[in-house]
XYZ file of C-alpha atoms in Angstrom:
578
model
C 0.703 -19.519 -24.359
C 0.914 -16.042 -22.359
C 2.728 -15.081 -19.710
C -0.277 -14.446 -17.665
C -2.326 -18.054 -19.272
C 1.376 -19.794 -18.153
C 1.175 -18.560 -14.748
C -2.158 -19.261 -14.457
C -1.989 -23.056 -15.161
C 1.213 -23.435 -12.571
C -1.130 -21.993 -9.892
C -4.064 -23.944 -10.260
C -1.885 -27.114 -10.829
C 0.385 -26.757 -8.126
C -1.925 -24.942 -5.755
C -0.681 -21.309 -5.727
C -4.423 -19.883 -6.450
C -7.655 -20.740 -8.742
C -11.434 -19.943 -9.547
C -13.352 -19.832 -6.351
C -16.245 -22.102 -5.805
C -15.801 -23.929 -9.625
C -17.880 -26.751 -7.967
C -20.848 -24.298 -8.724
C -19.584 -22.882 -11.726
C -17.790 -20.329 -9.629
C -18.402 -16.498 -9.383
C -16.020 -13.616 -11.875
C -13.535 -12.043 -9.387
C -13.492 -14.090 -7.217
C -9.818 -16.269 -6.355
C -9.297 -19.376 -3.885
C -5.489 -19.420 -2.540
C -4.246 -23.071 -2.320
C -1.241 -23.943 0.151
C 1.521 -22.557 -1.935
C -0.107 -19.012 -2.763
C -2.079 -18.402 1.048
C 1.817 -19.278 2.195
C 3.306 -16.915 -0.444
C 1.093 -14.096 0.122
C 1.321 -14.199 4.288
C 4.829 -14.034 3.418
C 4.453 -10.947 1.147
C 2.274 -9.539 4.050
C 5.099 -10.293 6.629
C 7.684 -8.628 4.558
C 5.383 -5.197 4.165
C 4.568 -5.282 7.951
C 8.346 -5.599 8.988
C 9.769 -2.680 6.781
C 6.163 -0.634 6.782
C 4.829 -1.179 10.339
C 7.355 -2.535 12.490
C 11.270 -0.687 11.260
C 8.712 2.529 10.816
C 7.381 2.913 14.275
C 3.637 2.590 13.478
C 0.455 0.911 14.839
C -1.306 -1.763 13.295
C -4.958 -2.318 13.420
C -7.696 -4.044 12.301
C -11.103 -2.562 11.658
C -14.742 -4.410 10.110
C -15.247 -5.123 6.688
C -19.044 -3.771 6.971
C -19.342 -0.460 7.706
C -22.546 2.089 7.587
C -23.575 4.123 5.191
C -22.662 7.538 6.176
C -19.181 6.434 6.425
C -19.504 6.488 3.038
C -21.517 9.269 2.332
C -18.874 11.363 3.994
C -15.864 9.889 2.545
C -17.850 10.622 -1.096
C -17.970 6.931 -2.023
C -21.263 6.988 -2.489
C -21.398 9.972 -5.552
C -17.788 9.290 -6.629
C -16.286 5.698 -6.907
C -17.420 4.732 -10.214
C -16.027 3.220 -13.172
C -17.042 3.660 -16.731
C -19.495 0.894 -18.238
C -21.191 0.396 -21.633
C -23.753 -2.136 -22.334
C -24.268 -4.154 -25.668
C -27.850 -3.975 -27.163
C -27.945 -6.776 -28.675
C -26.557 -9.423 -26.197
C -26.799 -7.507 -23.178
C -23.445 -7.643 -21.750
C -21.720 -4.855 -19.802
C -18.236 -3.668 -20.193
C -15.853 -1.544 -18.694
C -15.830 1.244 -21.237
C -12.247 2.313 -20.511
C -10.968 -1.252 -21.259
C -12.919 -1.751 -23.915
C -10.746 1.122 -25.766
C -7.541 0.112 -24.194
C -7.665 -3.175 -25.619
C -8.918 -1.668 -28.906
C -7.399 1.403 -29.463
C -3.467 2.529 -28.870
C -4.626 4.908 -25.753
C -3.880 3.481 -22.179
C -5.460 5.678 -19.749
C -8.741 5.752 -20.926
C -10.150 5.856 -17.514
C -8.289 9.284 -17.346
C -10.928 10.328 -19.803
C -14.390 12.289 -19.884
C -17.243 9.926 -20.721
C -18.579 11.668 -23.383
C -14.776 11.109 -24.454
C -14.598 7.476 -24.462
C -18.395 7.428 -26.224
C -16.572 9.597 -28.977
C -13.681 7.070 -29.200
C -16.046 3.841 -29.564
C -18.037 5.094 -32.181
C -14.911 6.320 -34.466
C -13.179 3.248 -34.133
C -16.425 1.204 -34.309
C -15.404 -0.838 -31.146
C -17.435 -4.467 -31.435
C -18.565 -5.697 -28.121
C -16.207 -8.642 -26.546
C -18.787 -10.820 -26.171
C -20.705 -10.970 -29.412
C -19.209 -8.788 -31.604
C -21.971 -6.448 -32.457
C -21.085 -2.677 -32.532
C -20.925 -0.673 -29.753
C -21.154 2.475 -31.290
C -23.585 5.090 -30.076
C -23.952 3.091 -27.006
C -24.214 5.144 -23.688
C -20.998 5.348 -21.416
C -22.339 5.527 -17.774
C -20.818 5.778 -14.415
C -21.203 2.470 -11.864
C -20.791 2.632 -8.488
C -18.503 -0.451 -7.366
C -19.781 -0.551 -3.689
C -21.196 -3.737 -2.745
C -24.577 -3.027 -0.418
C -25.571 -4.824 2.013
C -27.862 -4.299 5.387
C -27.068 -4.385 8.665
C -29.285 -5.676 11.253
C -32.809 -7.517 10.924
C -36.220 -5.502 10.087
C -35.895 -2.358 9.642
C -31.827 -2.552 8.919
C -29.243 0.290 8.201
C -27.954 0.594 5.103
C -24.219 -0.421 5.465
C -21.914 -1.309 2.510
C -18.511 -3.773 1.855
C -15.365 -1.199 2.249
C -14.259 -0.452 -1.183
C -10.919 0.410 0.651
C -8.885 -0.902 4.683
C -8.430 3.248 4.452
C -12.007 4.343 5.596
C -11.463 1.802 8.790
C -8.200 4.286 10.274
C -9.867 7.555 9.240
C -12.948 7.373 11.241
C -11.298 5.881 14.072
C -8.732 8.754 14.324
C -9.728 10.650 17.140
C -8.961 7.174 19.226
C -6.384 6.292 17.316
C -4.771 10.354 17.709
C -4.824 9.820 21.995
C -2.924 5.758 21.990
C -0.449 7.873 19.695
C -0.329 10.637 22.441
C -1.615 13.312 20.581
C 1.852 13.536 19.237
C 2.241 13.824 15.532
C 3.598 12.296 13.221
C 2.212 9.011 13.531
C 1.160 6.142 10.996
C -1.457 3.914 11.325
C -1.528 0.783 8.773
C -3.584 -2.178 8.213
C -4.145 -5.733 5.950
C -7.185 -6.687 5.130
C -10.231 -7.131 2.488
C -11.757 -4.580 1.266
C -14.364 -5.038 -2.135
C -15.195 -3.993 -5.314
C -18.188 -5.120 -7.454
C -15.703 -4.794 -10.642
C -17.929 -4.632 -14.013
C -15.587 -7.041 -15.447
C -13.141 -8.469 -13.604
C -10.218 -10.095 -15.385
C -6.648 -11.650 -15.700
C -7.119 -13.624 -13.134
C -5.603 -11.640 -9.384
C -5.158 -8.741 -11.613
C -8.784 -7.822 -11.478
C -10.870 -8.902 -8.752
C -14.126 -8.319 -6.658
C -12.299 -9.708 -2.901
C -8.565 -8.766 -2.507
C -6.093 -8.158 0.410
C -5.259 -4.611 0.755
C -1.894 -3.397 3.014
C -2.668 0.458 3.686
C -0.433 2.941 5.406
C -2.260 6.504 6.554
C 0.582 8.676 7.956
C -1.179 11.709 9.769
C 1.708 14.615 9.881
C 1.763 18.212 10.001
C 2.155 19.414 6.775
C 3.658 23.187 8.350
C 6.588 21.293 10.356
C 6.751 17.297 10.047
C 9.430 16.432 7.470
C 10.738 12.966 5.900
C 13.768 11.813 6.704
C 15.045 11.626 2.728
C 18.672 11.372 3.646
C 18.291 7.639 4.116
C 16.552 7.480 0.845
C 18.370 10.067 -1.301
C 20.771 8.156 -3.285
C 18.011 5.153 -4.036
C 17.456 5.415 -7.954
C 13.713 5.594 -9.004
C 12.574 4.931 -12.671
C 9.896 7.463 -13.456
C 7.213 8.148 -15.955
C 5.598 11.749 -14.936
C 2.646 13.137 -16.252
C 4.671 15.774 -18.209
C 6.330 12.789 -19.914
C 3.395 10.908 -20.277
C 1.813 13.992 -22.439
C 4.852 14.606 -24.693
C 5.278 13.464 -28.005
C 8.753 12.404 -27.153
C 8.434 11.209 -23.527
C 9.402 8.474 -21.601
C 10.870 6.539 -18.514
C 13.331 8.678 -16.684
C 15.765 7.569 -14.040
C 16.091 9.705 -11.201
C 17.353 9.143 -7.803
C 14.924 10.074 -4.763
C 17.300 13.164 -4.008
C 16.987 14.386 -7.768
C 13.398 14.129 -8.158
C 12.724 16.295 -5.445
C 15.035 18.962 -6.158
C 14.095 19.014 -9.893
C 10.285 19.042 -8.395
C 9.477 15.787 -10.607
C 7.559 14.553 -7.301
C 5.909 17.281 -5.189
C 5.392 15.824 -2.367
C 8.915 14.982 -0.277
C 6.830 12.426 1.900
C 5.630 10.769 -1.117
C 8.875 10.779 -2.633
C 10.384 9.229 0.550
C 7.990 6.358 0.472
C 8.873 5.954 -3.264
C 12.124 5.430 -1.956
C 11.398 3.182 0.594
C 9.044 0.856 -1.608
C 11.595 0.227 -4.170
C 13.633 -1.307 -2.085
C 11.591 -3.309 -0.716
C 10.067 -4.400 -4.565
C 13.202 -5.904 -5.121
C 13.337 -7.279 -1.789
C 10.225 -9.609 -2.575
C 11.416 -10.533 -6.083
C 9.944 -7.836 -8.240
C 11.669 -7.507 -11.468
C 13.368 -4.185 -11.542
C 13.636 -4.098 -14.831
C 9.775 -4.941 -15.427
C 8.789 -1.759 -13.030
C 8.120 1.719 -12.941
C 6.355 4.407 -11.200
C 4.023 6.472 -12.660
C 2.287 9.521 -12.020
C -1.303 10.169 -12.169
C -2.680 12.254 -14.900
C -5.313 15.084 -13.695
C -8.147 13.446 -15.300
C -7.077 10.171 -12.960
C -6.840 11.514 -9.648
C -8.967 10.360 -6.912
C -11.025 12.918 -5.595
C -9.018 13.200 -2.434
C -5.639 13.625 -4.170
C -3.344 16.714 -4.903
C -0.902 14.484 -6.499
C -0.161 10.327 -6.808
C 1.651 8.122 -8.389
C 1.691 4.424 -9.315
C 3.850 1.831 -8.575
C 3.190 -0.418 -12.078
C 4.910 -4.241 -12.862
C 5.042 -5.025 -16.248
C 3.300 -8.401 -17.491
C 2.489 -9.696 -20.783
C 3.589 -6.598 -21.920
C 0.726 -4.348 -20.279
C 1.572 -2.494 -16.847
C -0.434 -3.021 -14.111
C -0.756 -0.834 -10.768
C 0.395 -2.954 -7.773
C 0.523 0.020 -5.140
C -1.043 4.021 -5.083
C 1.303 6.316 -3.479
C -1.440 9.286 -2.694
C -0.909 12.611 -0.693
C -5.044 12.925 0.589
C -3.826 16.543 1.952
C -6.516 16.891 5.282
C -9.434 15.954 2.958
C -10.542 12.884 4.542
C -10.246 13.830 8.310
C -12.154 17.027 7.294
C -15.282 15.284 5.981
C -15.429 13.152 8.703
C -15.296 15.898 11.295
C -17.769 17.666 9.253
C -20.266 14.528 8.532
C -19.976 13.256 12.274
C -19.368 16.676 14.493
C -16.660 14.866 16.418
C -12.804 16.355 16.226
C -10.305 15.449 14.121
C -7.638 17.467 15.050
C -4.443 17.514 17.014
C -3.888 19.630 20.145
C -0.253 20.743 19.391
C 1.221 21.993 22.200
C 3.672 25.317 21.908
C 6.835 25.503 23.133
C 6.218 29.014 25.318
C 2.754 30.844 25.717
C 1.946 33.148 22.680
C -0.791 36.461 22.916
C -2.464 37.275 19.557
C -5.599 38.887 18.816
C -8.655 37.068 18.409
C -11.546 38.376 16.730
C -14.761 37.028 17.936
C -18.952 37.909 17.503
C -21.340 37.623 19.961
C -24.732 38.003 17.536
C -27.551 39.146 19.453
C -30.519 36.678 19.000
C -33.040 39.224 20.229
C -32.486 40.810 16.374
C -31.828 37.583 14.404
C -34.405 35.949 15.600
C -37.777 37.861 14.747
C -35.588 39.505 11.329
C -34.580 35.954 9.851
C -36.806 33.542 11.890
C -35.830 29.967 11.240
C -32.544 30.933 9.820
C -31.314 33.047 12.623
C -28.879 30.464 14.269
C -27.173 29.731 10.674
C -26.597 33.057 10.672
C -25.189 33.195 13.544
C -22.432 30.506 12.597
C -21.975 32.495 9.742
C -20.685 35.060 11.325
C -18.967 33.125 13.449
C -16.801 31.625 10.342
C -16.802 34.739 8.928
C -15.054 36.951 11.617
C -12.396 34.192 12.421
C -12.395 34.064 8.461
C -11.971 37.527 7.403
C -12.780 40.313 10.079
C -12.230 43.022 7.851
C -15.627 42.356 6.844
C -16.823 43.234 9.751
C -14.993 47.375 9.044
C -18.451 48.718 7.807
C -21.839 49.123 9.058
C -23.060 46.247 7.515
C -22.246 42.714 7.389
C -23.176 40.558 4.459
C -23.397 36.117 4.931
C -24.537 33.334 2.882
C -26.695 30.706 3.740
C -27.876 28.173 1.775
C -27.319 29.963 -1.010
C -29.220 32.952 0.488
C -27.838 36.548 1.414
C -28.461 38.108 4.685
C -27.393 40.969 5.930
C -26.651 41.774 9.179
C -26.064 45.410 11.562
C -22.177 44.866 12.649
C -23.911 46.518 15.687
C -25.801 43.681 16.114
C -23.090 41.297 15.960
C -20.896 42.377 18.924
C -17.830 42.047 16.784
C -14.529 42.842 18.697
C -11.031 41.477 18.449
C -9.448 40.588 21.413
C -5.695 39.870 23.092
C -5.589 36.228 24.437
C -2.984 33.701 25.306
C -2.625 30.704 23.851
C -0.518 27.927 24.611
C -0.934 25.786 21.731
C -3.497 25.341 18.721
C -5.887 22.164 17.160
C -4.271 20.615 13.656
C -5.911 18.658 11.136
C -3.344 16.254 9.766
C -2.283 15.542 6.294
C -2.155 12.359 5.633
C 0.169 10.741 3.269
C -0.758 6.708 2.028
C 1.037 4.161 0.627
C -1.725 1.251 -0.588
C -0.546 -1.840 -1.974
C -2.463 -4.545 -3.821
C -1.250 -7.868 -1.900
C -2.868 -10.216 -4.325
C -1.312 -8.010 -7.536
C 1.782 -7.764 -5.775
C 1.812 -11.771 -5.353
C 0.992 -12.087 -9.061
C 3.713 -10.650 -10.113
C 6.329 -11.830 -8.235
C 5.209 -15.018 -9.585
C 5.211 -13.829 -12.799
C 8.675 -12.074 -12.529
C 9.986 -16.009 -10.629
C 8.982 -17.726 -13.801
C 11.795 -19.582 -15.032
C 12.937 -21.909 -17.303
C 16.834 -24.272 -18.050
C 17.829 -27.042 -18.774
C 19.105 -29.609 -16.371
C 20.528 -33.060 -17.459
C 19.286 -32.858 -21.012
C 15.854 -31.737 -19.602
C 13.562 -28.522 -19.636
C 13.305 -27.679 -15.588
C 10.658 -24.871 -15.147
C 11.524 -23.132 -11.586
C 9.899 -20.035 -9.539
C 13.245 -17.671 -8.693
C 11.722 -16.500 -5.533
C 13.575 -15.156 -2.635
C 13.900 -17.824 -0.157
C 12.315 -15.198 2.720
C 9.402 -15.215 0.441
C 9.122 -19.169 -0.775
C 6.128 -20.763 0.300
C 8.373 -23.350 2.033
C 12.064 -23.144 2.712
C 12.860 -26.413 2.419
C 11.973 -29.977 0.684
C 13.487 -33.016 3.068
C 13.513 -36.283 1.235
C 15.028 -40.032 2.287
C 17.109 -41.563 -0.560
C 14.826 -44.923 -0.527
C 11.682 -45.261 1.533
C 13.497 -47.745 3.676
C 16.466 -49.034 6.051
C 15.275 -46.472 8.425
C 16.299 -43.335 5.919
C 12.734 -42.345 6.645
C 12.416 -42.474 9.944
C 15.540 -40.605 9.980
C 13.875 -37.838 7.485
C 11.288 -37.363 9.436
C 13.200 -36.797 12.657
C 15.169 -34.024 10.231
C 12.119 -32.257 8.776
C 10.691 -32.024 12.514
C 13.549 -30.250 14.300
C 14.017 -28.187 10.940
C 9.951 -27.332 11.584
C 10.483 -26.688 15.557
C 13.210 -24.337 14.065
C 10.810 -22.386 12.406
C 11.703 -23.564 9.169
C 8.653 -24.468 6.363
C 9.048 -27.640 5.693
C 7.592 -29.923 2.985
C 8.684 -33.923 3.469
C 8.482 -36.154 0.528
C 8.909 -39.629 -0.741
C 7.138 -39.947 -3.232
C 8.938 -41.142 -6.598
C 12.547 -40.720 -8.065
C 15.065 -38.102 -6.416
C 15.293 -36.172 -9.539
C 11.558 -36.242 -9.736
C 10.959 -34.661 -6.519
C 13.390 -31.927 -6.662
C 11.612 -30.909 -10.076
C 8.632 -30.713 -8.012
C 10.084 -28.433 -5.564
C 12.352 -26.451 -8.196
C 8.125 -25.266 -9.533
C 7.002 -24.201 -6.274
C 9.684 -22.390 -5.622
C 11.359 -23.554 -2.619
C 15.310 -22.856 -2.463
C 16.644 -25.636 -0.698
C 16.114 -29.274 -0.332
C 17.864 -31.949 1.650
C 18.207 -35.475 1.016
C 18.723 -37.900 3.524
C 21.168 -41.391 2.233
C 22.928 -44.293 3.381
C 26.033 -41.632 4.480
C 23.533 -39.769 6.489
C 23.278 -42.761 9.046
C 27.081 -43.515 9.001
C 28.129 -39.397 9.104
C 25.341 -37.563 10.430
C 25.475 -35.372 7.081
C 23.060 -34.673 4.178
C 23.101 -33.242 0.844
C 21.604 -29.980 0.637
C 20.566 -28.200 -2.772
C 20.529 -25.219 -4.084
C 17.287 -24.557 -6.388
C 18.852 -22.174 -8.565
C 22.513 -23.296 -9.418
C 20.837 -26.866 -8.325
C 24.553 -27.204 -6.468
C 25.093 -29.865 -3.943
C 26.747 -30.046 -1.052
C 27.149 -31.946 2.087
C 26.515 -30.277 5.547
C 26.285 -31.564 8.820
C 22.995 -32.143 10.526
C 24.211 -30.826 13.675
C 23.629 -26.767 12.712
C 21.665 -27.608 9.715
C 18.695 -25.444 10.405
C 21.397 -22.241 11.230
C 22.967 -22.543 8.429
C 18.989 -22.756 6.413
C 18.235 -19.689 8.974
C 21.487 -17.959 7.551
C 21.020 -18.434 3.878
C 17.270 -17.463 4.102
C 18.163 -14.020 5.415
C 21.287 -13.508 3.274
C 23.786 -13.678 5.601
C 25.786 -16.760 4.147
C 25.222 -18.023 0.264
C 25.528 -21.545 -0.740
C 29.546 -20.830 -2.185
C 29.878 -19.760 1.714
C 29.177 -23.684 2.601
C-alpha cells in the first residue's frame, strides 16, 4: 500500500476527510472533512492567521465566492487560466496532457511546456490513454479554461464565474481597502476561503481538487522605497532548487540561508525571499517534514502571466513533490488592469516630506482641428497626446507630431497641440503598488502534515500506528477516560473533561472498551495527551496523564491540570518537565 492509499484509508476510517456525496456516487474533486480533518485544518488556518495576519500587522477580509465576469476579463482569467488536455478517440476520456507525460515519461514539468511540445512527446513515447489503453498519439493537446460559469441573477442574468483564486476578491476592492489602511503603504491584506477549479482530472485525493480552502496574502508596497525587514530572517536556512539548477545536467537542492540567497541573487525579489523565510518556519511549526521539503523556483515556461519571478513551496509524498504554497512577486500588474478595465484609481497618494517644483509638460489639443481632420477619432487622439507628452515630450521638438490609435497613425501640427512644459509644485505623487503574495493550499498543506505524522512502533509486543502531530495542531488535545464505567469514576470524568473544555481545551471523553484500546484509538488521531481517571483519582485528586509519543505516564494533580495541558501545548513545559 502507498503512502498516499495509507493515508487515505486512516482518513476516511477515522474521519479526517473522504469522497463527497458517495451516497450518489459522489462527484471527482470533490472532499467531505469529517470531525478530525475540519478540526485539523481550522487549526492549520489558525496557525497561518496568527504568524501571517495577526504578528504581521495586516487586515483580514472576506470577499464572495461569485464574482462577475469582467472581473475576470480584466484579471485575464478568461484568455489565460488553462491547463493542457488531450482526449482519447476511442473511449472518449479527457486527460490532463501534462500529467499524462509526467506519469509516463522521466520529465516533471511538463506543464512548463509548449503544447505542440507535449503533442511531440506523446506520440514518441506512444503514451496509451489511462483509461483504456488505446494510443494517444497524434491526438490534439488543447488549452481548457478551469473557470466554473455560472449566472447571476434571474432572466436576463450576468455572466459571473466561481473565483479560480481568494486573490481577485482584495485586488478589486483596493481602492477601499487603500483608505481603512490610511493611504499609508505598506500594507497587507489576506484572506481564507474557497476559491474553484473545474480540474480536468482531479486526483490523489486533497492533492487535486475542484473546491479547496485557499489562505492568500497580497502585500501592496512601494517597490522604489518599502523594504523587508530580512534581518529577522537572515540566518533561517532555506533548501533551494532554482531554475538554473533545475536546467543543469548536474543540478540539484542547494542549502542557502535567507541572507545568502539574496546576496548571491539566487532569489530576486528580497520581499519574496523574506516570506520564504518566514514560511519555513512556520512549515515546521505545523509538522511539515523538513526533510521531505523544498522550494522551488518557477521555470519561464511556468510563470503565471502576472509574475516576474515565483517560487514553490513543494512537500514530498510518495516520492513525487507537490506544491503546497506559490510565493509570487505580481509587480503592479493586477492593480493596473483593474484601474484600466474599471476607470476607478488604484493608486496611492504618497505624501512628500517638503514641497518639490518640477516641470510638467502638458497639451492642450485644439478640437476645432481634430475634430473635422480625424472625425470620430479626434478625442483618442487627443489622449494620445496626452500620454505621449507626459510620455516622451521630446516628441513634441518638431513641427509635427506622430500617435497611434488603434493601430492607426495620425499626425498631428505640434501647433495644434498647445504643447508647453510648465514649473509646478507638487507636494506628493499617486503610486501603484507592487504587490508581493504568499498563497497557500490549506487542504494540501493538511495532507501533508498528515502524511509527514504517519507513524508506526511497537508498544507491548504490538504494532501502534500514531499521527506525530504538534499538539497546537491535533484535532483534540486531549482523550479523558474513567478506569471502569462505574463507582462514580465517570461521573468524576466527566466533571474533568468539562472544566478541561471550559479551559479551552479539545476534549474527546471515552469509555468505550479496554484502557489500552482507547489510547490506541487516540494515539491514530493524533491527539498528544490523554488522562485517565482511577480508583486513586477519588482518594488523591490526581490522574495519570500520557504522553502519545513516548506513551510515558505520569501522575499530576487535577488542581492545575488544564495549565499544565495549556503549557505543554504551546511548548513551554515538556512531559520530562512534569
Amino acid at each position: 500500500m502507498s503512502e498516499g492509499e495509507r493515508l487515505t484509508e486512516l482518513a476516511k476510517r477515522r474521519g479526517f476527510f473522504f469522497p463527497a456525496a458517495g451516497v450518489y456516487g459522489g462527484a471527482a474533486g470533490f472532499w467531505t472533512y469529517g470531525p478530525q480533518g475540519a478540526a485539523l485544518k481550522s487549526n492549520v488556518e489558525d496557525a497561518w492567521r496568527d504568524r501571517f495576519v495577526v504578528r504581521e500587522g495586516h487586515q483580514e477580509i472576506s470577499a464572495p465566492d461569485v464574482m462577475p465576469e469582467p472581473v475576470f476579463e480584466a484579471s485575464g482569467h478568461l484568455d489565460g487560466f488553462d491547463d493542457m488536455i488531450i482526449e482519447c478517440a476511442e473511449c472518449g476520456a479527457t486527460h490532463r496532457a501534462d500529467h499524462v507525460v509526467e506519469d509516463n515519461t522521466d520529465i516533471e514539468e511538463a506543464e512548463s511546456l509548449p503544447n505542440e511540445e507535449v503533442m511531440d512527446i506523446i506520440a514518441e513515447h506512444d503514451i496509451a490513454c489511462p483509461s483504456c489503453g488505446a494510443s494517444l498519439a497524434g491526438e490534439p493537446v488543447d488549452n481548457f479554461n478551469l473557470m466554473f460559469e455560472t449566472n447571476i441573477g434571474p432572466g436576463t442574468s450576468s455572466p459571473g464565474y466561481l473565483r479560480p483564486e481568494t486573490a481577485q476578491g482584495i485586488f478589486v476592492e483596493f481602492p477601499q481597502l487603500s483608505e481603512y489602511a490610511r493611504n499609508q503603504l505598506p500594507f497587507g491584506v489576506a484572506q481564507i476561503g474557497k476559491a474553484y477549479r473545474n480540474e480536468i482530472s482531479p486526483r490523489k485525493s486533497l492533492v487535486r481538487v475542484r473546491e479547496f480552502t485557499q489562505a492568500e496574502l497580497e502585500h501592496f508596497v512601494d517597490p522604489e522605497e518599502d523594504e523587508p525587514p530580512l534581518e529577522t530572517v537572515e540566518d533561517v536556512v532555506l533548501p533551494l532548487y532554482s531554475g538554473e539548477n533545475q536546467q543543469a545536467d548536474d543540478g540539484g537542492q542547494v542549502e542557502l540561508t535567507v541572507g545568502e540567497a539574496v546576496a548571491e541573487d539566487v532569489i530576486a525579489s528580497d520581499w519574496v525571499a523574506y516570506y520564504l523565510g518566514v514560511a519555513k518556519d512556520w512549515y515546521e511549526r505545523v509538522g511539515i517534514d523538513m526533510d521531505r521539503f523544498r522550494f522551488r523556483q518557477h521555470l519561464p515556461g511556468e510563470l503565471a502571466h502576472y509574475a516576474s519571478d515565483c517560487w514553490d513551496a513543494e512537500a514530498e509524498i510518495d516520492g513525487d513533490w507537490i506544491e503546497i504554497t506559490g510565493f509570487a512577486y505580481r509587480g503592479s500588474y493586477d492593480l493596473d488592469k483593474h484601474a484600466e478595465h474599471s476607470g476607478e484609481d488604484f493608486t496611492v497618494f504618497k505624501q512628500y516630506d517638503d514641497p518639490v517644483t518640477v516641470e510638467r509638460p502638458t497639451v492642450d489639443p485644439d478640437m476645432s482641428y481634430l475634430g473635422p481632420e480625424f472625425g470620430g477619432a479626434a478625442g483618442d487622439v487627443a489622449d494620445a497626446l496626452e500620454m505621449l507628452a507626459e510620455r516622451d515630450p521630446d516628441a513634441f521638438d518638431g513641427d509635427d507630431v506622430t500617435v497611434e490609435v488603434d493601430g492607426e497613425s495620425y499626425t498631428v501640427p505640434v501647433a495644434e497641440t498647445n504643447f508647453s512644459v510648465e514649473e509646478v509644485t507638487e507636494s506628493g505623487e499617486h503610486v501603484t503598488p507592487h504587490v508581493v503574495e504568499p498563497s497557500f493550499g490549506v487542504g494540501r498543506i493538511v495532507y501533508t502534515v498528515l502524511a509527514h505524522a504517519y507513524a508506526t512502533d511497537e508498544v507491548d509486543g504490538e504494532e501502534r500506528t500514531y499521527l506525530d502531530l504538534p499538539p497546537e495542531q491535533a484535532p483534540t488535545t486531549v482523550g479523558v477516560f474513567p478506569l471502569m464505567d462505574k463507582d462514580g469514576l465517570d461521573d468524576y470524568a466527566h466533571e474533568i473533561a468539562g472544566a478541561l473544555r471550559a479551559a479551552g481545551h479539545s476534549v474527546t471523553y471515552d469509555d468505550s472498551g479496554a484502557i489500552g484500546r482507547r489510547y490506541r484509538r487516540q494515539d491514530e488521531v493524533g491527539t498528544p495527551y490523554c488522562v485517565t481517571v482511577d480508583y486513586e483519582s477519588l482518594e488523591e485528586d490526581t490522574v495519570t496523564l500520557r504522553e502519545r509519543d513516548s506513551t510515558e505516564q505520569q501522575r499530576v494533580p487535577i488542581d492545575g491540570l488544564a495549565e499544565v495541558l495549556e503549557q505543554l501545548t504551546t511548548g513551554e513545559a515538556t512531559f520530562g518537565d512534569l
